[in-house]
Structures are given as structure tokens and as C-alpha cells.
PDB file of C-alpha atoms in Angstrom:
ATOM      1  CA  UNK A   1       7.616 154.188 -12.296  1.00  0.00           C
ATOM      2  CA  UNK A   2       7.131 150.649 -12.859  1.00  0.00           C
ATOM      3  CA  UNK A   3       4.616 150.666 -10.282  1.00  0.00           C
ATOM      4  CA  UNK A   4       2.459 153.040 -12.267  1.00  0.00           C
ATOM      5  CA  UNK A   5       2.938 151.102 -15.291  1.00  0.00           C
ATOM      6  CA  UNK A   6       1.464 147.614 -14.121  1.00  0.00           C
ATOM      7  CA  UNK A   7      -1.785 149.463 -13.922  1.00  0.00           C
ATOM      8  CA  UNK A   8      -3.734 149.616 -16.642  1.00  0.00           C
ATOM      9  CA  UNK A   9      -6.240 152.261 -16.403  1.00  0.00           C
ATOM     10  CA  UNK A  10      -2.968 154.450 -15.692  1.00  0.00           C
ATOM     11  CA  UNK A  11      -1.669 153.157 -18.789  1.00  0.00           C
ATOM     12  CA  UNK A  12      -5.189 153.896 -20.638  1.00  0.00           C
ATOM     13  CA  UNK A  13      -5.393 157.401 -18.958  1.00  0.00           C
ATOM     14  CA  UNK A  14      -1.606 157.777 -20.502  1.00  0.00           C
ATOM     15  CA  UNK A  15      -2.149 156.929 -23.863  1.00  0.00           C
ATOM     16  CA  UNK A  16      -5.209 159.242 -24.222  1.00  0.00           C
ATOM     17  CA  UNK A  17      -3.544 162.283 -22.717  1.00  0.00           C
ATOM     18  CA  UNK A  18      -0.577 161.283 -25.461  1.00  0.00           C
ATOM     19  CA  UNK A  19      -3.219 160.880 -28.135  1.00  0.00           C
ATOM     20  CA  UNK A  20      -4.994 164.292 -27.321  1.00  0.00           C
ATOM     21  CA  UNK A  21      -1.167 166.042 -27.536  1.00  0.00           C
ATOM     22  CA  UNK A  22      -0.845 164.732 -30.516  1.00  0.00           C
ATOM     23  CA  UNK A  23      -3.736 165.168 -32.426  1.00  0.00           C
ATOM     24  CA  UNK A  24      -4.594 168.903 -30.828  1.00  0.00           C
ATOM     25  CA  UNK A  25      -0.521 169.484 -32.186  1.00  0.00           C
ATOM     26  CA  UNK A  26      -1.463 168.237 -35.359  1.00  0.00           C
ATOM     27  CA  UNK A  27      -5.107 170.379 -35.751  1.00  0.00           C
ATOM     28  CA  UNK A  28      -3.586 173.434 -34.707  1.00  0.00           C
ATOM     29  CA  UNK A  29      -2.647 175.217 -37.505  1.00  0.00           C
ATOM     30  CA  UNK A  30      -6.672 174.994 -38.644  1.00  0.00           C
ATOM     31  CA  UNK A  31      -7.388 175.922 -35.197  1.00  0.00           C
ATOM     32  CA  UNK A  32      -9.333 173.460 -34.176  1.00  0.00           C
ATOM     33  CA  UNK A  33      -9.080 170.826 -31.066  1.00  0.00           C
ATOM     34  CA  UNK A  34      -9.512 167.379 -30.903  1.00  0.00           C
ATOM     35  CA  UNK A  35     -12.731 168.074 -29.516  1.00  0.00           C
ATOM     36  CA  UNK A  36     -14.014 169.158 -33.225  1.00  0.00           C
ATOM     37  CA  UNK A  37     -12.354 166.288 -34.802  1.00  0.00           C
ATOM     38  CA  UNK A  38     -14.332 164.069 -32.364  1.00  0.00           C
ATOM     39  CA  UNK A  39     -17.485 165.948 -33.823  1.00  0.00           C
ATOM     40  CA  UNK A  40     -16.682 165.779 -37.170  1.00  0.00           C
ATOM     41  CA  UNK A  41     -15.718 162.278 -37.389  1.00  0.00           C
ATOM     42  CA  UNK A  42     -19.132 161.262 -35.355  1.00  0.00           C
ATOM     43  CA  UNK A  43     -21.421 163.714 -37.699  1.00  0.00           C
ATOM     44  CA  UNK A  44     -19.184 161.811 -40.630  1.00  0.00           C
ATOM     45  CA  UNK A  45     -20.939 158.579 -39.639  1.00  0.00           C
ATOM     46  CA  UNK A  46     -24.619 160.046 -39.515  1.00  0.00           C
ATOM     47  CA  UNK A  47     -26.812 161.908 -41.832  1.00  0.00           C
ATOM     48  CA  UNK A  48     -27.187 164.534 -38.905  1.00  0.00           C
ATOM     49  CA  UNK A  49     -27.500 164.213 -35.321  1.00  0.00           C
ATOM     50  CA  UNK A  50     -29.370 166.490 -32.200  1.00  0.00           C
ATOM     51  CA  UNK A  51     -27.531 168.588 -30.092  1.00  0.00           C
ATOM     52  CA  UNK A  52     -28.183 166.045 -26.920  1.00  0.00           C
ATOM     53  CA  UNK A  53     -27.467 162.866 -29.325  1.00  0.00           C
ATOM     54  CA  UNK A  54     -24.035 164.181 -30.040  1.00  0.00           C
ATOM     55  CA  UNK A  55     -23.586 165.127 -26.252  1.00  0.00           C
ATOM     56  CA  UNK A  56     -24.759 161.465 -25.503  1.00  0.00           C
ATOM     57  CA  UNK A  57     -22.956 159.804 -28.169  1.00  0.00           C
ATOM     58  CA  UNK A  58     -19.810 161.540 -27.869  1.00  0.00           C
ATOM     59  CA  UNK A  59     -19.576 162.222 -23.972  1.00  0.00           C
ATOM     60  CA  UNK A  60     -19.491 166.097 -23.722  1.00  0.00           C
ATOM     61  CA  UNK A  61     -21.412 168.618 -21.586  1.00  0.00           C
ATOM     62  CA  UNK A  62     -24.322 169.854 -23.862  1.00  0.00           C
ATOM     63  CA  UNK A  63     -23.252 173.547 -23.432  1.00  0.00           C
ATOM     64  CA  UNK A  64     -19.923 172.480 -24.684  1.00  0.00           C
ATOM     65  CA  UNK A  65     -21.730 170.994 -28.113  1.00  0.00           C
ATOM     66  CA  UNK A  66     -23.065 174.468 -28.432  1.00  0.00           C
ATOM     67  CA  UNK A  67     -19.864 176.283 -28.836  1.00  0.00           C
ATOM     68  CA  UNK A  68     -18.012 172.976 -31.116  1.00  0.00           C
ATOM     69  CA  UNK A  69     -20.931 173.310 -33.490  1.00  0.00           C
ATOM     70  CA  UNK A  70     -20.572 177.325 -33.636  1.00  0.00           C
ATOM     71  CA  UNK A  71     -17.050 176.896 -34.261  1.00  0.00           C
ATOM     72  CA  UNK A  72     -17.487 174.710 -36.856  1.00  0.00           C
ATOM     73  CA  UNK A  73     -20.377 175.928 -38.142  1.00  0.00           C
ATOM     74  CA  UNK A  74     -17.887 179.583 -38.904  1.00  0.00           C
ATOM     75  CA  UNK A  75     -15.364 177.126 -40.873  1.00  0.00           C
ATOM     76  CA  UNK A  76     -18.137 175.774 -42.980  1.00  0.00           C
ATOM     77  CA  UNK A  77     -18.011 171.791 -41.952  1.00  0.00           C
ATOM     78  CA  UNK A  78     -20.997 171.913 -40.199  1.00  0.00           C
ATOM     79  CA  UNK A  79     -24.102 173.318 -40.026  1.00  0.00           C
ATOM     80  CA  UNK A  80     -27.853 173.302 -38.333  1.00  0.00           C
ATOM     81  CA  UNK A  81     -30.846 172.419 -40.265  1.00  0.00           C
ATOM     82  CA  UNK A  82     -34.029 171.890 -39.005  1.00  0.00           C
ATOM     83  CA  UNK A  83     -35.532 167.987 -38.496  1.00  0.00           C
ATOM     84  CA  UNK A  84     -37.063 166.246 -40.796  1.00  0.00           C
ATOM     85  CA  UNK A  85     -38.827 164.419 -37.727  1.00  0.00           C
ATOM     86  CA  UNK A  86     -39.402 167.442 -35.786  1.00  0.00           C
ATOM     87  CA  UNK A  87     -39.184 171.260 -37.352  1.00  0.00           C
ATOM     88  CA  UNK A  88     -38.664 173.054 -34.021  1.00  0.00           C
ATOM     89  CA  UNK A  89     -35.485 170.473 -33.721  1.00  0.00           C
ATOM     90  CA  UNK A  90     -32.308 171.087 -35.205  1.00  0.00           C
ATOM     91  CA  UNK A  91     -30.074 168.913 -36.363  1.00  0.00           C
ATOM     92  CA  UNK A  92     -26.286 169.578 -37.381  1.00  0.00           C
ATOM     93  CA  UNK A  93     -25.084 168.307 -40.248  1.00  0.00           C
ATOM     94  CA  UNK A  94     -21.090 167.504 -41.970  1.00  0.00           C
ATOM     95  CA  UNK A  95     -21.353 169.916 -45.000  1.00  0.00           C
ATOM     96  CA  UNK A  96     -18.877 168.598 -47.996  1.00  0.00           C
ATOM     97  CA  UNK A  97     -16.387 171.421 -46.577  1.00  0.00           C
ATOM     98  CA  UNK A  98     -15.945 169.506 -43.479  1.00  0.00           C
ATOM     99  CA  UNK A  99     -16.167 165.997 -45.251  1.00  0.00           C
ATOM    100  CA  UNK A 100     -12.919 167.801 -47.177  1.00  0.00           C
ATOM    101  CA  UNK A 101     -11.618 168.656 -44.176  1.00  0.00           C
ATOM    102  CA  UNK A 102     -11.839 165.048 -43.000  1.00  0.00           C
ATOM    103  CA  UNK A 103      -9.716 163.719 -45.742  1.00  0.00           C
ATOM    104  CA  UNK A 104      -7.149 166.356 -45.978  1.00  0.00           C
ATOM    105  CA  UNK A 105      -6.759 164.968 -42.189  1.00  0.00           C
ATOM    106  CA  UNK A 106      -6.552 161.580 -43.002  1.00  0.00           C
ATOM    107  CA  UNK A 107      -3.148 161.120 -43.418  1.00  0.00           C
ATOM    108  CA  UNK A 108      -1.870 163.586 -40.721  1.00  0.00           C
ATOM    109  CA  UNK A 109      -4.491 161.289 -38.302  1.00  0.00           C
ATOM    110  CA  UNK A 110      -2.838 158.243 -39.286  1.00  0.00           C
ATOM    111  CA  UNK A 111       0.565 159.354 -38.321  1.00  0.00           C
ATOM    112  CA  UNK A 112      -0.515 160.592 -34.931  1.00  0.00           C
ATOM    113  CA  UNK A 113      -1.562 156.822 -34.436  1.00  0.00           C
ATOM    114  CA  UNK A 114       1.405 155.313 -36.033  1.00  0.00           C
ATOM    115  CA  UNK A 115       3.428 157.126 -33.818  1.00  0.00           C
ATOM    116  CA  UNK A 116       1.249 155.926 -31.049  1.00  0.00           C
ATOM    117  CA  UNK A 117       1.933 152.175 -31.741  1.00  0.00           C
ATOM    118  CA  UNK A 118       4.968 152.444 -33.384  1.00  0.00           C
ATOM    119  CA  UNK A 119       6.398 149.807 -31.342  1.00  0.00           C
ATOM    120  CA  UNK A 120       3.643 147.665 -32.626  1.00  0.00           C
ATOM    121  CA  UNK A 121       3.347 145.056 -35.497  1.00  0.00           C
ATOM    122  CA  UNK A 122       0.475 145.421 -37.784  1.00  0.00           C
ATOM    123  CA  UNK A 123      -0.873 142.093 -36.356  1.00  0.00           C
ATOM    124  CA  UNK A 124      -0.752 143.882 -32.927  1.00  0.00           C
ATOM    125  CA  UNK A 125      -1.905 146.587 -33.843  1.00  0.00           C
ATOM    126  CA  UNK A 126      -4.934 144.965 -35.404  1.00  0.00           C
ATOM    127  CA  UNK A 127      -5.757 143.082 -31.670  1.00  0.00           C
ATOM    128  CA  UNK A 128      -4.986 146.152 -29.864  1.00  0.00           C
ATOM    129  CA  UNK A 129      -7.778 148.262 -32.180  1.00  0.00           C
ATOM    130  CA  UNK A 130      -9.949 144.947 -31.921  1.00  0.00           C
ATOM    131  CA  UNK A 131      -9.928 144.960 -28.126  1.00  0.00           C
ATOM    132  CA  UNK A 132      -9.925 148.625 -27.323  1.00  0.00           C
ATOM    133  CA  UNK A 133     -13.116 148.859 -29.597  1.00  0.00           C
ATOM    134  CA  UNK A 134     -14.072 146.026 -27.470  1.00  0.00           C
ATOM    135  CA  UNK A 135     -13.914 147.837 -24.679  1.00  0.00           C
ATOM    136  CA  UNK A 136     -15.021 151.122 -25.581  1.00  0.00           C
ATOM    137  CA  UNK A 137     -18.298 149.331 -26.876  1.00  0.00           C
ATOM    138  CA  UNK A 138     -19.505 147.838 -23.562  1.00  0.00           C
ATOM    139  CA  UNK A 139     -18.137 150.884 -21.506  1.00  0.00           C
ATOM    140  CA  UNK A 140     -18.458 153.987 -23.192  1.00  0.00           C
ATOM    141  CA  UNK A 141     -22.241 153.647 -24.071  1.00  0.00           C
TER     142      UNK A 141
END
């Protein structure tokens, strides 16, 4: 196992599948996937995004976006208005019912992470988030 460990894209590809676990464990009783946390956290940091900006932005198949933002869009924290740049475009929006959701998630979130680094300090934890956003920056687009 050790071998498997000094690799760390292995490591990486670890953590996340971890991360997902945890987080999809912790959604499930509102029946939603990490997935739609992913969306709603994005869509929390924009006044409202296109179907293909969210599928660029956030890494999913566009025909996937489709069914997060139908989902979501049943539950109330989310919905499609048309665009203020373009009225045949629509754009999806956080309504305050999913902005709710987001902070009656907050906490739960932040335990999924603490329990990630756990074995962490804060300092570490601090340059781990630093360098991973690092990372994610350059790579992820």
C-alpha cells in the first residue's frame, strides 16, 4: 500500500472519492448529491449563470446540467429566468430557498471537511486549502 501512497494523484483521486462519500452521506436525507451542492454553491457566487457556463465552469456534461437544474428547480433553490443579455437565453438562478438551503448546510459541510483533515493543524490546513486552490486554479480552468 505504501506504494500507492507515494503517488500523489492517487492520493488526490483518494481524497475526492472520500470527500464525495461524505458529503453525498451527509445530503442524503434532502435527497440531493454532491453534484447539486456543486451547483448551488457555484450559482451562490453569480447572479445567474447559462446552462453551458455552468457545464464549463463546473466540469459536467451539459445534459447532466439539465436534469441538476430540474431537480433543483422542484425543491425551489433554483430556477430559470430568461437573460437580461439575450431573451431566448435562460439563465438559472439561486432563489433565497436554496441560499437557505446553503446555510442550513454550512455547518454539516464543515464537518465533512474537518473530518477530512482532522489530522491537520489549522496552520496546515490553511497551506493545504492555499495550495489545492492553487492548483485547482491553473488546472481545472
Amino acid at each position: 500500500m505504501r506504494g500507492l501512497h507515494a503517488d500523489t494523484g492517487y492520493l488526490l483521486y483518494r481524497l475526492g472519492l472520500r470527500s464525495g462519500q461524505l458529503f453525498n452521506s451527509f445530503l442524503q436525507e434532502s435527497g440531493l448529491r454532491l453534484r447539486h451542492y456543486a451547483l448551488l454553491r457555484f450559482l451562490a457566487t453569480t447572479p445567474g449563470a447559462l446552462q453551458r457556463e455552468l457545464s464549463a465552469s463546473l466540469g459536467y456534461d451539459p445534459s447532466a446540467i439539465v436534469g441538476l437544474v430540474d431537480d433543483l428547480e422542484k425543491l425551489g433553490f433554483a430556477e430559470r429566468r430568461p437573460s437580461p443579455d439575450d431573451r431566448r437565453s435562460r439563465i438559472i438562478v439561486l432563489t433565497d430557498g436554496g441560499r437557505a438551503f446553503l446555510r442550513d448546510t454550512d455547518e454539516a459541510g464543515q464537518r465533512v471537511t474537518n473530518e477530512l483533515v482532522g489530522p491537520l493543524d489549522a496552520g496546515e490546513r490553511e497551506q493545504l486549502h492555499a495550495l489545492l486552490q492553487r492548483v485547482a486554479e491553473s488546472g481545472l480552468g
